[in-house]
Amino acid sequence: MGTMKMPLKIRYADGTKGEISDPDAALEIYRHSMSHLMAAAVCSLFPGTHLGIGPAISDGFYYDFDRPERFVEEDLKKIETKMKDLIAENLSFEPFIISKEEAMDSFSGWGENLKVELIQEKASEKLSCYRLGDVVDFCTGPHLVETGLIDPDSFHILNIAGSYWKGDENNRQLQRIYGTAFLQPQDLEDYLRRLEEAKKRDHRKLGRELDLFSISEEAGSGLVFWHPKGTRVRHIIEDFLKTELYRRGYEFVTTPHVARDVLWKTSGHYEYYRQNMYAFNIDDEEFVIKPMNCPGHIQIYKTRMRSYRDLPMRYAEFGTVYRYEKSGVLHGMLRVRGFTQDDAHIFCTRDQVYKEISDLIDLVLYIMKSFGFDQYKVELSVRDESRKEDYAGTEEDWEMAEDALTRSLRDRGIEWTRMEGEAVFYGPKIDVKLIDAIGRPWQLSTVQFDFTLPKRFDLSYIGSDGSAHQPVMLHRALLGSVERFLGVLIEHYAGAFPIWLAPVQVVIIPISERHQEYAGEVMQRLVEADIRVEIDDRNEKMGYKIRAAQTDKIPYMLIVGDKELQSKEVSVRNRFQGDEGSQPLEGFLEKIEGFIKTRAVQP
RNA sequence: GCCAGCGUAGCUCAGCUGGUAGAGCAACUGAUUCGUAAUCAGUAGGUCCGCGGUUCAAAUCCGCGCGCUGGCUCCA
């Protein structure tokens, strides 16, 4: 019980002991040891279970098991108890070194075929194993010296899930058991509390409670119905973006939702993206519901001869696209089959790329800050240097693009992670992941080069030299999709939107019937000032209406009764601070107009 | 799509090993006219996800669908 003794006592594969005091490294070793301990518990409880892999992960650890019978929920408790028994027995993690040949013999003798496969692939002539109780595992370590060092209250077995061997869906499916562990019991409690907190913020739950959106079983999964209040928020988001984009030289376009298959054959989607496209036949012709907006924007580009003087051209569209997604991946508004991208395509010359990228990065950060996100992570995805031939575009294209991306980031003093081999085949990209109020990352913005579409559609512009050149094309989304963004906003603010985004900004609460006329006057004034206001004139007590408004997370309540009627004022109640006292309506209006204008997060 | 779990009123859930459904909140009606998070009383609301099967009898057991949840894979 209590705090883990630091530094952590560990043993390396060669048998030497050591101490780890770096908390991150210690935690990783601790969790990895925990996964071995779980494997030992499982093997002892369920003989005939074979082992896959069992690493430490960001919030804990897991182990993949191969067993003909299925684990059930109740098994988790048993496993946890068994692990505690093994801790009490104080088993040691015993390392030893053997030859590859010997290891293969032993492991295949035990029927550990997955381990044999791993040894074959990963091990050199000599390899290390750890023995814990009756279980021997192929592992480089290090591990704790013995199980007695583990605090029995520092871990928890969480859930069972399916997983494919080596992450390949063509391979056999294993049963993965997840657990979590921390060096301090306090950290474990905090983690479990964070899970609870995340549950409370779940946009699916809040979306229903706040009457923002729904998904209809009858209409089909992955398709979102935006209710009036959700649509209000959506319009506010879209209006804000429209204003900002027009200011920055974008033009909006509108393109059809379906197009002949020919368009998608030219773009290459028909070949590479077919499994995700909804298609249908009419009059012997095949049509595709658009999964992307780019070919549409290209159609507009191609309607006339373009000059270098026209570039850069920035076409934006809140384009609704439909993509077939496997049923198991759908998730509320965050992963759907029909969604609206805040899409844009920039056609420019090579010389203009650096400026465009730089402006884009500034724009992304400005927009995100406006929505109340201050923390973010930037990832630069580049191609796999060893498989250059798998990528479209020339060597010069890739160098030019990577150079523009890295220079833009560096010039802005932005830290980024370089993701080797993570680029899509048609070009490198920058992704921005936002960190929300409880520390979770969300992938939203993306800026991508495209070296294939200009070629496939044979795009050109006439340069100052009088001859035709191929423009560079950039895809870019700031919010990603309006659906996902609203989902993220709901979770970030736990449903309590800042006043500039709130679907209802003010609710007026008359104390009794005789105050309704004055409440109506107050409402009239706020409506004139374009405040989104409602009046709660139900035959209920004030406390009831306040509670209702609090539950609806409405920023301000204006209570009007005899006193306010007399003084011609309003009593202001803020959803976070509570009663702010009586004040003149004009003063209140001026205050909230300020909050709205500055997109203040707090009230 | 795969593995596991789940599906009872608008919402949250109860309903033991089979004997044909219940609570709270919400909704509606009436009374009450109220000062910073729930006034009282009444009414209505269900193809127990759907379809088959077992059984004298199925919300409950079995099969197949559909949907949801957590993972895996995918996210041109």
XYZ file of C-alpha atoms (C1' of nucleotides) in Angstrom:
679
model
C 0.000 0.000 0.000
C 1.205 3.505 -0.730
C 3.955 4.935 -2.818
C 6.293 2.885 -4.985
C 9.831 2.906 -3.725
C 11.976 4.968 -6.044
C 14.421 4.503 -7.601
C 12.939 1.421 -9.196
C 15.058 -1.729 -8.805
C 15.402 -3.492 -12.124
C 17.368 -6.293 -13.736
C 18.738 -6.193 -17.257
C 18.728 -9.128 -19.640
C 22.367 -9.930 -18.879
C 21.495 -10.355 -15.212
C 23.007 -7.129 -13.936
C 20.895 -5.098 -11.588
C 20.206 -1.416 -11.876
C 18.138 1.445 -10.577
C 15.908 3.767 -12.534
C 14.913 7.112 -11.130
C 13.629 8.818 -14.266
C 9.845 8.663 -13.720
C 8.921 8.117 -17.390
C 11.442 5.344 -17.943
C 10.523 3.771 -14.617
C 6.835 3.816 -15.444
C 7.408 2.149 -18.778
C 9.451 -0.655 -17.219
C 6.891 -0.988 -14.465
C 4.052 -1.385 -16.953
C 5.999 -3.759 -19.128
C 6.717 -5.921 -16.092
C 3.045 -5.711 -15.285
C 2.122 -7.140 -18.682
C 4.449 -10.088 -18.016
C 2.851 -10.534 -14.623
C -0.572 -10.559 -16.259
C 0.639 -13.148 -18.770
C 1.874 -15.321 -15.899
C -1.489 -14.991 -14.160
C -3.438 -15.802 -17.314
C -1.287 -18.824 -18.165
C -1.685 -20.205 -14.712
C -5.459 -19.661 -14.635
C -6.091 -20.787 -18.208
C -3.633 -23.497 -19.218
C -3.197 -23.818 -22.958
C -3.180 -20.076 -23.511
C -0.422 -18.967 -25.840
C 1.304 -15.630 -25.939
C 1.438 -12.867 -28.534
C 3.031 -9.610 -27.507
C 2.654 -7.568 -24.335
C 4.004 -4.026 -24.390
C 3.597 -0.962 -22.207
C 1.420 1.717 -23.819
C 0.683 5.344 -23.043
C -1.947 4.688 -20.375
C -0.971 1.232 -19.226
C -0.210 -2.069 -20.888
C -1.768 -4.979 -22.703
C -1.036 -8.552 -23.640
C -2.338 -10.405 -26.681
C -3.373 -13.981 -25.960
C -4.157 -16.867 -28.262
C -6.721 -19.145 -26.685
C -9.571 -21.140 -28.245
C -12.035 -20.211 -25.488
C -13.126 -16.644 -25.075
C -12.259 -14.527 -22.102
C -15.303 -13.086 -20.424
C -15.792 -10.089 -18.188
C -15.655 -12.155 -14.976
C -12.235 -13.505 -15.927
C -10.758 -10.046 -15.460
C -11.430 -10.080 -11.737
C -9.867 -13.537 -11.454
C -6.810 -12.391 -13.358
C -6.440 -9.355 -11.136
C -6.684 -11.492 -8.013
C -4.181 -13.997 -9.383
C -1.762 -11.176 -10.156
C -2.019 -10.031 -6.548
C -1.272 -13.583 -5.415
C 1.831 -13.663 -7.579
C 2.918 -10.321 -6.150
C 2.579 -11.793 -2.651
C 4.704 -14.778 -3.704
C 7.463 -12.348 -4.662
C 8.537 -14.167 -7.842
C 11.642 -12.911 -9.519
C 11.918 -11.848 -13.144
C 14.818 -14.129 -14.088
C 16.667 -13.256 -17.254
C 18.826 -15.685 -19.215
C 20.564 -15.723 -22.557
C 20.238 -18.613 -24.985
C 21.025 -19.288 -28.609
C 18.436 -18.658 -31.249
C 18.288 -22.334 -32.139
C 17.754 -23.380 -28.565
C 15.045 -20.754 -28.113
C 13.181 -21.860 -31.224
C 13.259 -25.458 -30.010
C 12.013 -24.567 -26.558
C 9.252 -22.239 -27.667
C 7.972 -24.552 -30.363
C 8.099 -27.362 -27.808
C 5.729 -25.331 -25.650
C 3.483 -24.659 -28.622
C 4.306 -20.937 -28.515
C 4.170 -20.566 -32.273
C 3.711 -16.818 -32.264
C 6.833 -16.422 -30.164
C 8.715 -18.685 -32.561
C 7.647 -16.406 -35.379
C 8.885 -13.368 -33.477
C 12.205 -14.977 -32.623
C 12.687 -15.941 -36.227
C 12.121 -12.382 -37.338
C 13.704 -10.341 -34.602
C 16.363 -12.284 -32.761
C 20.035 -12.366 -33.590
C 22.209 -15.439 -32.771
C 21.839 -14.979 -29.049
C 18.697 -13.674 -27.428
C 17.348 -12.936 -24.007
C 14.382 -14.403 -22.213
C 12.781 -13.745 -18.871
C 11.265 -16.400 -16.689
C 8.484 -15.406 -14.338
C 7.006 -18.317 -12.405
C 6.139 -20.944 -15.001
C 6.151 -18.575 -17.936
C 9.142 -17.922 -20.152
C 8.933 -14.949 -22.488
C 11.189 -13.779 -25.286
C 12.010 -10.259 -24.166
C 14.845 -7.747 -24.146
C 13.799 -6.340 -20.784
C 14.686 -4.793 -18.472
C 12.157 -5.760 -15.846
C 11.669 -5.251 -12.150
C 13.835 -7.493 -10.026
C 10.863 -9.227 -8.447
C 7.091 -9.027 -8.222
C 7.278 -8.072 -4.571
C 8.278 -4.595 -5.733
C 4.842 -4.111 -7.242
C 2.246 -2.221 -5.282
C -0.899 -4.400 -5.488
C -3.050 -1.260 -5.490
C -1.247 0.413 -8.343
C -2.889 -1.419 -11.232
C -6.226 -2.376 -12.660
C -7.295 -4.772 -15.415
C -9.626 -2.853 -17.689
C -11.114 -4.693 -20.649
C -10.934 -7.364 -23.321
C -10.707 -6.606 -27.017
C -10.006 -8.417 -30.239
C -6.748 -7.695 -32.016
C -5.082 -9.015 -35.108
C -1.703 -10.680 -34.907
C 0.831 -8.058 -35.962
C -2.050 -5.691 -36.635
C -2.907 -7.348 -39.923
C -6.539 -8.194 -40.448
C -5.572 -11.159 -42.604
C -3.879 -12.756 -39.637
C -5.555 -14.665 -36.869
C -7.417 -12.701 -34.267
C -6.106 -12.729 -30.729
C -7.693 -11.636 -27.486
C -6.153 -8.545 -26.028
C -6.480 -7.729 -22.364
C -5.845 -4.120 -21.378
C -4.684 -2.960 -17.995
C -3.444 0.224 -16.501
C -0.774 0.820 -13.905
C 0.899 3.766 -12.237
C 3.785 4.206 -9.855
C 1.612 6.048 -7.358
C -1.856 4.808 -6.388
C -2.869 8.445 -6.536
C -1.994 8.519 -10.247
C -4.145 5.462 -10.852
C -7.060 7.132 -9.128
C -6.516 10.275 -11.171
C -6.458 8.228 -14.345
C -9.684 6.433 -13.491
C -11.205 9.796 -12.630
C -10.110 11.164 -16.010
C -11.935 8.277 -17.674
C -15.030 9.276 -15.719
C -14.560 12.902 -16.716
C -14.278 11.900 -20.363
C -17.514 9.963 -20.010
C -19.290 13.046 -18.678
C -18.086 15.056 -21.666
C -19.121 12.459 -24.224
C -20.506 14.422 -27.163
C -23.021 11.682 -27.935
C -24.596 12.059 -24.514
C -24.372 15.869 -24.430
C -25.481 16.138 -28.041
C -28.729 14.437 -27.100
C -29.202 16.254 -23.813
C -28.566 19.656 -25.353
C -30.690 18.761 -28.377
C -27.888 19.469 -30.845
C -27.985 16.433 -33.123
C -29.104 12.858 -33.466
C -28.382 9.779 -35.501
C -31.352 7.778 -36.688
C -31.314 4.014 -36.712
C -34.025 4.097 -39.332
C -32.096 6.421 -41.632
C -28.811 4.612 -41.241
C -25.762 4.711 -39.060
C -23.046 7.274 -39.565
C -25.502 9.873 -40.861
C -26.039 12.963 -38.741
C -29.247 14.917 -38.243
C -28.484 18.435 -37.098
C -31.223 19.784 -34.837
C -32.081 23.519 -34.703
C -29.638 24.234 -31.892
C -26.837 22.246 -33.478
C -27.493 24.004 -36.744
C -27.239 27.381 -35.032
C -23.799 26.500 -33.742
C -22.861 25.168 -37.141
C -23.927 28.378 -38.854
C -21.945 30.452 -36.383
C -18.854 28.352 -37.080
C -19.364 28.540 -40.824
C -20.078 32.280 -40.837
C -16.933 32.936 -38.828
C -14.862 30.887 -41.255
C -16.444 32.478 -44.324
C -15.584 35.932 -43.080
C -12.012 34.969 -42.307
C -11.526 33.199 -45.632
C -12.956 35.988 -47.781
C -10.600 38.349 -45.957
C -7.698 36.146 -46.964
C -8.423 35.985 -50.646
C -10.414 32.764 -50.826
C -13.390 32.351 -53.145
C -16.250 30.035 -52.287
C -17.546 27.596 -54.840
C -20.348 25.050 -54.834
C -20.093 21.716 -56.581
C -22.565 18.866 -57.212
C -22.976 15.965 -54.832
C -22.873 13.363 -57.574
C -20.807 13.022 -60.687
C -20.321 10.458 -63.431
C -17.864 7.690 -62.799
C -15.636 9.170 -65.491
C -14.648 12.035 -63.221
C -13.560 9.614 -60.518
C -11.705 7.479 -62.995
C -9.706 10.500 -64.106
C -8.993 11.504 -60.525
C -7.914 7.991 -59.633
C -10.397 7.646 -56.792
C -12.244 4.998 -58.714
C -9.130 2.893 -58.614
C -7.795 3.670 -55.148
C -10.875 4.570 -53.136
C -13.585 2.433 -54.647
C -14.424 0.461 -51.478
C -15.336 3.724 -49.774
C -17.515 5.194 -52.501
C -21.294 5.089 -52.799
C -22.213 4.503 -56.426
C -25.432 3.902 -58.334
C -26.648 3.427 -61.882
C -29.056 5.590 -63.856
C -29.741 5.211 -67.590
C -26.851 2.804 -68.065
C -24.462 5.283 -66.569
C -22.714 4.985 -63.248
C -22.682 7.891 -60.833
C -20.700 8.366 -57.664
C -21.726 10.357 -54.599
C -18.717 12.526 -53.958
C -16.283 11.273 -51.345
C -14.015 14.275 -51.984
C -14.375 17.809 -53.257
C -11.115 18.130 -55.158
C -12.236 16.858 -58.576
C -15.132 19.313 -58.432
C -12.896 22.270 -57.751
C -10.617 21.147 -60.528
C -13.560 21.210 -62.955
C -13.958 24.897 -62.214
C -10.251 25.580 -62.596
C -10.302 23.926 -65.987
C -13.150 25.947 -67.469
C -10.755 28.514 -68.891
C -7.163 29.241 -69.576
C -5.379 30.361 -66.407
C -2.501 32.810 -66.249
C 0.201 33.059 -63.605
C -1.440 36.395 -62.844
C -4.546 34.512 -61.639
C -2.567 32.480 -59.134
C -2.779 31.663 -56.373
C -6.404 30.635 -56.715
C -8.049 29.505 -53.495
C -11.333 27.668 -53.851
C -13.204 26.938 -50.649
C -16.346 24.927 -50.075
C -18.192 23.512 -47.119
C -18.538 20.393 -49.150
C -20.578 17.496 -47.868
C -19.037 14.196 -48.804
C -20.102 10.604 -48.277
C -17.730 7.776 -47.620
C -18.519 4.205 -46.785
C -16.805 3.424 -43.500
C -16.781 -0.006 -41.895
C -19.551 -0.284 -39.340
C -17.157 -0.919 -36.464
C -15.364 2.394 -36.840
C -18.399 4.671 -36.638
C -18.471 6.828 -33.533
C -20.991 9.589 -32.841
C -20.041 12.685 -34.817
C -16.349 11.907 -34.735
C -16.422 9.157 -37.320
C -19.373 9.206 -39.700
C -20.333 8.299 -43.249
C -21.581 11.694 -44.359
C -19.780 14.844 -43.323
C -19.037 18.385 -44.358
C -15.427 19.302 -44.867
C -14.342 22.909 -44.535
C -12.375 22.171 -47.627
C -10.228 24.329 -49.869
C -7.853 23.779 -52.726
C -5.083 26.176 -53.531
C -3.640 26.268 -57.013
C -0.359 28.139 -57.151
C 3.072 28.350 -58.703
C 6.121 26.779 -57.144
C 7.357 30.206 -56.110
C 4.174 30.858 -54.212
C 4.223 27.648 -52.173
C 6.213 28.952 -49.210
C 3.949 31.972 -48.773
C 0.796 29.899 -49.078
C 1.967 27.337 -46.552
C 3.051 30.042 -44.140
C -0.284 31.823 -44.392
C -2.059 28.534 -43.879
C -0.183 27.748 -40.698
C -0.962 31.206 -39.347
C -4.591 30.761 -40.296
C -4.913 27.356 -38.640
C -3.464 28.626 -35.382
C -5.581 31.783 -35.449
C -8.789 29.816 -36.039
C -7.982 27.299 -33.323
C -7.163 30.015 -30.838
C -10.474 31.657 -31.667
C -12.264 28.464 -30.723
C -10.404 28.326 -27.437
C -7.671 25.818 -28.227
C -4.236 26.955 -27.101
C -2.365 23.687 -27.118
C -1.528 21.702 -30.185
C 0.926 19.273 -31.717
C 2.197 19.522 -35.260
C 3.205 16.535 -37.323
C 5.085 16.700 -40.580
C 4.575 13.527 -42.597
C 7.219 12.737 -45.164
C 7.797 9.775 -47.446
C 9.631 6.618 -46.609
C 13.126 7.243 -48.010
C 13.618 3.561 -48.711
C 10.501 3.271 -50.888
C 10.711 6.398 -52.995
C 9.375 4.587 -56.022
C 5.992 4.083 -54.341
C 5.258 7.788 -54.347
C 3.843 10.045 -57.024
C 5.628 13.242 -57.981
C 9.197 14.004 -58.899
C 12.211 14.195 -56.622
C 12.224 17.986 -57.059
C 8.528 18.181 -56.106
C 9.097 16.360 -52.838
C 12.139 18.395 -51.947
C 10.444 21.677 -52.770
C 7.367 20.709 -50.725
C 9.270 19.452 -47.717
C 11.464 22.517 -47.774
C 8.462 24.853 -47.844
C 6.765 22.973 -45.012
C 9.781 22.826 -42.718
C 10.849 26.397 -43.409
C 7.379 27.723 -42.674
C 7.268 25.866 -39.388
C 10.774 26.867 -38.397
C 10.235 30.531 -39.267
C 7.241 30.556 -36.943
C 9.101 28.904 -34.108
C 6.652 26.035 -34.105
C 7.813 22.688 -32.793
C 6.936 19.700 -34.882
C 7.439 15.974 -35.079
C 8.747 14.525 -38.291
C 6.810 11.391 -39.215
C 8.963 9.320 -41.513
C 7.029 7.302 -44.040
C 3.678 8.718 -42.881
C 3.056 10.794 -46.005
C 0.310 9.641 -48.358
C 1.587 8.555 -51.718
C 0.549 11.726 -53.522
C 2.414 14.233 -51.348
C 3.744 15.303 -47.938
C 1.503 16.927 -45.347
C 1.250 18.791 -42.068
C -1.368 17.700 -39.537
C -2.290 19.756 -36.520
C -3.585 17.911 -33.488
C -5.410 19.951 -30.884
C -5.138 19.200 -27.214
C -8.468 19.631 -25.462
C -9.372 20.745 -21.960
C -8.576 17.358 -20.451
C -5.422 16.735 -22.418
C -6.685 14.559 -25.252
C -5.347 15.083 -28.774
C -7.701 15.436 -31.746
C -6.636 15.293 -35.361
C -8.402 18.102 -37.200
C -6.435 20.387 -39.511
C -4.477 19.079 -42.414
C -2.456 20.678 -45.206
C -1.475 18.335 -48.011
C 0.464 18.605 -51.205
C -0.946 16.794 -54.207
C 1.393 15.836 -57.007
C -1.048 13.573 -58.810
C -4.249 15.468 -59.515
C -2.708 18.349 -61.525
C -1.159 15.725 -63.751
C -4.208 13.464 -63.990
C -6.432 16.383 -64.941
C -3.700 17.983 -67.001
C -3.906 21.326 -65.208
C -1.908 24.211 -66.532
C -1.346 27.937 -66.386
C 0.501 30.217 -68.721
C 3.635 31.570 -67.103
C 5.344 34.902 -67.656
C 7.479 33.120 -70.221
C 4.408 32.533 -72.364
C 4.484 28.771 -72.065
C 2.276 26.340 -70.132
C 3.249 25.086 -66.656
C 1.659 22.722 -64.213
C 0.375 24.398 -61.034
C 1.001 23.042 -57.566
C -2.116 21.942 -55.770
C -2.693 22.023 -52.013
C -5.593 20.402 -50.146
C -6.394 21.921 -46.842
C -9.003 21.656 -44.120
C -8.899 23.704 -40.940
C -11.629 22.137 -38.848
C -11.441 18.879 -40.770
C -15.159 18.358 -40.826
C -17.903 20.398 -39.243
C -19.343 17.250 -37.667
C -16.138 16.179 -36.026
C -15.343 19.724 -34.998
C -18.665 20.170 -33.234
C -18.081 16.841 -31.490
C -14.673 18.011 -30.323
C -16.040 21.399 -29.236
C -18.737 19.702 -27.175
C -16.171 17.535 -25.410
C -13.689 20.377 -24.963
C -16.257 22.648 -23.326
C -18.263 19.821 -21.749
C -21.260 21.303 -23.578
C -20.859 24.791 -22.070
C -20.023 26.704 -25.237
C -18.473 30.163 -25.003
C -21.143 32.795 -25.402
C -20.270 33.592 -29.020
C -20.975 29.957 -29.954
C -23.816 29.156 -27.560
C -27.015 28.268 -29.407
C -28.976 30.139 -26.748
C -27.022 32.959 -25.151
C -29.550 34.351 -22.711
C -32.699 33.002 -21.133
C -35.164 35.339 -19.476
C -36.876 34.032 -16.369
C -39.967 35.932 -15.240
C -40.759 35.163 -11.615
C -44.501 35.057 -12.046
C -47.118 35.711 -14.653
C -47.373 39.417 -13.980
C -43.710 39.844 -14.988
C -44.154 38.380 -18.416
C -44.913 41.641 -20.135
C -41.711 43.227 -18.871
C -39.819 40.024 -19.744
C -41.177 40.421 -23.261
C -39.811 43.967 -23.423
C -36.380 42.785 -22.306
C -36.492 40.019 -24.883
C -37.448 42.471 -27.619
C -34.439 44.656 -26.874
C -32.053 41.663 -26.937
C -33.536 40.325 -30.178
C -32.950 43.745 -31.744
C -29.318 43.457 -30.690
C -29.094 40.004 -32.381
C -28.709 38.171 -29.113
C -29.969 34.585 -29.206
C -32.497 34.762 -26.433
C -35.356 32.670 -25.113
C -37.967 33.271 -22.490
C -38.991 30.618 -20.001
C -42.616 31.492 -19.307
C -43.614 28.061 -18.102
C -45.789 27.892 -15.050
C -42.953 26.885 -12.735
C -41.035 28.364 -9.859
C -37.932 30.400 -10.489
C -35.652 27.735 -9.003
C -36.981 25.205 -11.450
C -36.294 27.439 -14.424
C -32.812 28.290 -13.174
C -32.057 24.626 -12.827
C -33.308 23.969 -16.342
C -31.155 26.772 -17.754
C -28.118 25.538 -15.830
C -28.613 22.031 -17.198
C -28.883 23.489 -20.686
C -25.601 25.327 -19.997
C -27.010 28.666 -21.121
C -24.425 31.417 -20.424
C -26.751 34.005 -18.854
C -30.082 34.010 -17.078
C -31.951 37.249 -16.637
C -34.382 37.114 -13.767
C -37.186 39.643 -13.769
C -39.625 40.111 -10.898
C -41.179 42.947 -8.953
C -37.863 44.597 -8.077
C -36.634 44.627 -11.663
C -40.000 45.812 -12.912
C -39.778 48.732 -10.448
C -36.197 49.688 -11.212
C -36.388 48.747 -14.912
C -33.317 46.580 -14.510
C -32.508 42.869 -14.839
C -31.015 40.433 -12.328
C -28.105 38.661 -13.963
C -27.136 35.090 -13.233
C -24.084 33.557 -14.858
C -23.942 29.783 -15.376
C -20.450 29.590 -13.793
C -20.421 32.409 -11.219
C -24.072 32.414 -10.201
C -25.881 35.552 -9.052
C -24.268 38.769 -10.332
C -26.943 41.083 -8.985
C -29.288 43.583 -10.514
C -28.126 45.927 -13.269
C -29.479 48.039 -16.122
C -30.222 46.033 -19.303
C -28.079 48.299 -21.479
C -25.024 47.713 -19.303
C -25.530 43.977 -19.433
C -26.000 44.071 -23.186
C -22.826 46.076 -23.659
C -20.893 43.598 -21.531
C -21.997 40.466 -23.363
C -21.577 42.126 -26.747
C -17.970 42.603 -25.729
C -17.613 38.933 -24.826
C -19.218 37.889 -28.086
C -17.080 40.180 -30.177
C -13.842 39.045 -28.579
C -14.976 35.413 -28.608
C -14.240 35.220 -24.902
C -14.039 31.683 -23.551
C -14.905 32.321 -19.928
C -18.492 33.556 -19.639
C -15.547 -6.036 -41.638
C -13.392 -8.933 -37.148
C -13.526 -10.105 -31.486
C -16.253 -9.232 -27.007
C -20.336 -7.002 -24.423
C -25.063 -4.725 -24.661
C -30.375 -3.421 -26.689
C -37.053 -2.793 -21.449
C -41.376 4.280 -21.850
C -38.338 10.456 -24.795
C -33.939 9.828 -20.902
C -31.597 6.924 -16.651
C -32.552 2.256 -15.068
C -35.374 -2.120 -12.075
C -37.683 -6.701 -13.530
C -34.078 -13.545 -9.226
C -33.385 -19.593 -11.793
C -39.426 -18.712 -18.123
C -45.776 -17.398 -15.480
C -47.381 -12.051 -21.008
C -43.934 -5.106 -17.359
C -42.412 -1.082 -13.188
C -39.711 3.525 -10.797
C -37.532 8.424 -11.135
C -36.942 12.429 -14.499
C -39.110 14.521 -18.998
C -44.166 15.265 -21.539
C -49.463 16.555 -20.900
C -53.758 18.499 -17.564
C -55.140 21.088 -13.204
C -54.062 23.721 -8.756
C -50.308 27.163 -7.103
C -48.019 33.151 -8.657
C -43.449 31.792 -6.330
C -36.495 35.670 -5.553
C -31.067 32.379 -7.618
C -30.162 24.409 -9.166
C -36.234 20.435 -8.786
C -44.204 23.186 -5.741
C -48.213 19.683 -5.365
C -51.807 16.401 -7.532
C -53.460 13.790 -11.634
C -53.061 11.783 -16.884
C -50.932 9.505 -20.763
C -46.929 6.804 -22.574
C -44.225 -0.049 -24.159
C -44.686 -4.963 -31.062
C -39.534 -5.439 -23.804
C -34.625 -3.729 -31.227
C -36.691 -7.053 -35.498
C -37.740 -11.977 -37.481
C -37.851 -17.092 -36.672
C -37.512 -21.367 -33.138
C -38.046 -24.255 -28.248
C -42.192 -24.293 -24.608
C -48.790 -25.013 -22.061
C -46.297 -20.185 -21.382
C -40.577 -16.034 -23.709
C -38.536 -9.290 -21.937
C -36.179 -13.811 -19.834
C -33.719 -19.807 -23.403
C -31.714 -20.785 -28.771
C -30.686 -19.097 -34.025
C -30.386 -15.233 -37.698
C -30.571 -10.103 -38.749
C -30.243 -4.718 -37.301
C -28.231 -1.143 -34.046
C -25.038 0.577 -30.119
C -20.461 0.298 -26.901
C -15.122 -0.981 -26.177
C -11.064 -2.605 -28.959
C -8.564 -4.356 -33.699
C -8.052 -3.081 -38.699
C -9.077 1.038 -41.744
C -9.211 6.515 -42.144
C -7.545 7.767 -50.828
